[in-house]
Coordinates of C-alpha atoms and ligand atoms in Angstrom, one line a residue:
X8 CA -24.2 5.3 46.2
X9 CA -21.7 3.0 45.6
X10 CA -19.7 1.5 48.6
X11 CA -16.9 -1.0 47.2
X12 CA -16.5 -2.1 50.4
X13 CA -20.3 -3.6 51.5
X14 CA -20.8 -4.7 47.7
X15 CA -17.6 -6.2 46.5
X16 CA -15.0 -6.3 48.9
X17 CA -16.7 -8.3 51.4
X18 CA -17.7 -11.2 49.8
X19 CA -14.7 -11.5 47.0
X20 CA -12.1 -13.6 48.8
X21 CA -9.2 -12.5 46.2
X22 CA -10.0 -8.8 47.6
X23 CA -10.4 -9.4 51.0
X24 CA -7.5 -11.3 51.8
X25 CA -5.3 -9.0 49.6
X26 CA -7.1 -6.2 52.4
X27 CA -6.4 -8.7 55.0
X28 CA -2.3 -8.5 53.5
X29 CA -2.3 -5.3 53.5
X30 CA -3.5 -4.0 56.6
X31 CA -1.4 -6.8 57.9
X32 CA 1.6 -5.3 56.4
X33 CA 0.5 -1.7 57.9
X34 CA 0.3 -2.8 61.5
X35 CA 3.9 -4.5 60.7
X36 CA 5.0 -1.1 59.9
X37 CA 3.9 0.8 62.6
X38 CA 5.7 -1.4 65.0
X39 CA 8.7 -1.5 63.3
X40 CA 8.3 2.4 63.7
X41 CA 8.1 1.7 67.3
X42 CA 10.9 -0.5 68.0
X43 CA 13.2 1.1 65.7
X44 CA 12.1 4.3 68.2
X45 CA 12.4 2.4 71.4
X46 CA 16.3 0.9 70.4
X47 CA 17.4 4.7 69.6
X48 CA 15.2 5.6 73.2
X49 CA 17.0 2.5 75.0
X50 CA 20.7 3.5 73.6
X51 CA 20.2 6.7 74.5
X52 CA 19.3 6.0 77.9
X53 CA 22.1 3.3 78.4
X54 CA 24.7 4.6 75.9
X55 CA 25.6 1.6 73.7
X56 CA 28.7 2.6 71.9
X57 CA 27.5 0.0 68.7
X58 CA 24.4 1.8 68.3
X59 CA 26.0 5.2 68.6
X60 CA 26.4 5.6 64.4
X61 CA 23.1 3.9 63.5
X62 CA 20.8 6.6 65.4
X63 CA 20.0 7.9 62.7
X64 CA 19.7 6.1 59.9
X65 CA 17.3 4.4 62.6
X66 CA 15.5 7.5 63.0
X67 CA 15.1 7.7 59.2
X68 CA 13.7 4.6 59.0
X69 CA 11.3 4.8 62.0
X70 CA 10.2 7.9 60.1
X71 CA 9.8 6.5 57.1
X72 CA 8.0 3.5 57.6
X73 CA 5.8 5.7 59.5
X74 CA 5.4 7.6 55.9
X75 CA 4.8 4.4 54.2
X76 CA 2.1 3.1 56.8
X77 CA 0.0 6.1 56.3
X78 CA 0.8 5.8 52.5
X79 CA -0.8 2.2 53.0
X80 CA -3.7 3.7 54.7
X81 CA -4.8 5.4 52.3
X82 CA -4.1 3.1 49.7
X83 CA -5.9 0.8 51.3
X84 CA -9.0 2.9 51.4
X85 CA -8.9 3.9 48.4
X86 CA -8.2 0.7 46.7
X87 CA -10.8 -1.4 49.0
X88 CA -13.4 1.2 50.6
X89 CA -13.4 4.0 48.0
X90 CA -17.3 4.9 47.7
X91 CA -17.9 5.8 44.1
X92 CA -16.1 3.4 41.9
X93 CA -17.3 0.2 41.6
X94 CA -14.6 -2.5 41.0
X95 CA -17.5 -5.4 40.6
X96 CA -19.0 -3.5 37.8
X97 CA -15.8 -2.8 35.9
X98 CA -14.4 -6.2 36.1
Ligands
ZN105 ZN1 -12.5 -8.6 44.1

């Protein structure tokens, strides 16, 4: 079987720091997902009259990058893991 990861991925630098980017870029997402929660969570529990209009366009982007991270994910798999197409035999 082929298994991109253990026979290319792993010892191609160009692929495993673009992996290393991406994932990288994932976990930035997810806490952006997280704070953007906790400032709507914080305003709500100490009104801030600023915030107020940008709850939920905040929301909406929580959400979304949420979206977008598990997009990524499984990008990232099947670009880098993906066990039946071998990227060091096409190139
Ligand atoms: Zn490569």
């Amino acid at each position: 079987m082929l298994d991109r990861y253990q026979q290319h991925v792993k010892i191609c630098k160009g692929c495993r720091t673009a992996l290393g980017n991406f994932k990288a870029l994932e976990f930035g997402l997810h806490v952006l997902a997280v704070a953007l929660v906790g400032v709507v969570a914080a305003s709500g529990a100490a009104p801030l009259p600023k915030l107020q209009p940008f709850s939920v366009p905040l929301v909406c982007g929580a959400v979304l990058s949420t979206v977008f991270a598990r997009w990524l994910s499984h990008f990232i798999y099947k670009t880098f893991y993906f066990h039946d197409y071998n990227h060091a035999a096409v190139k």
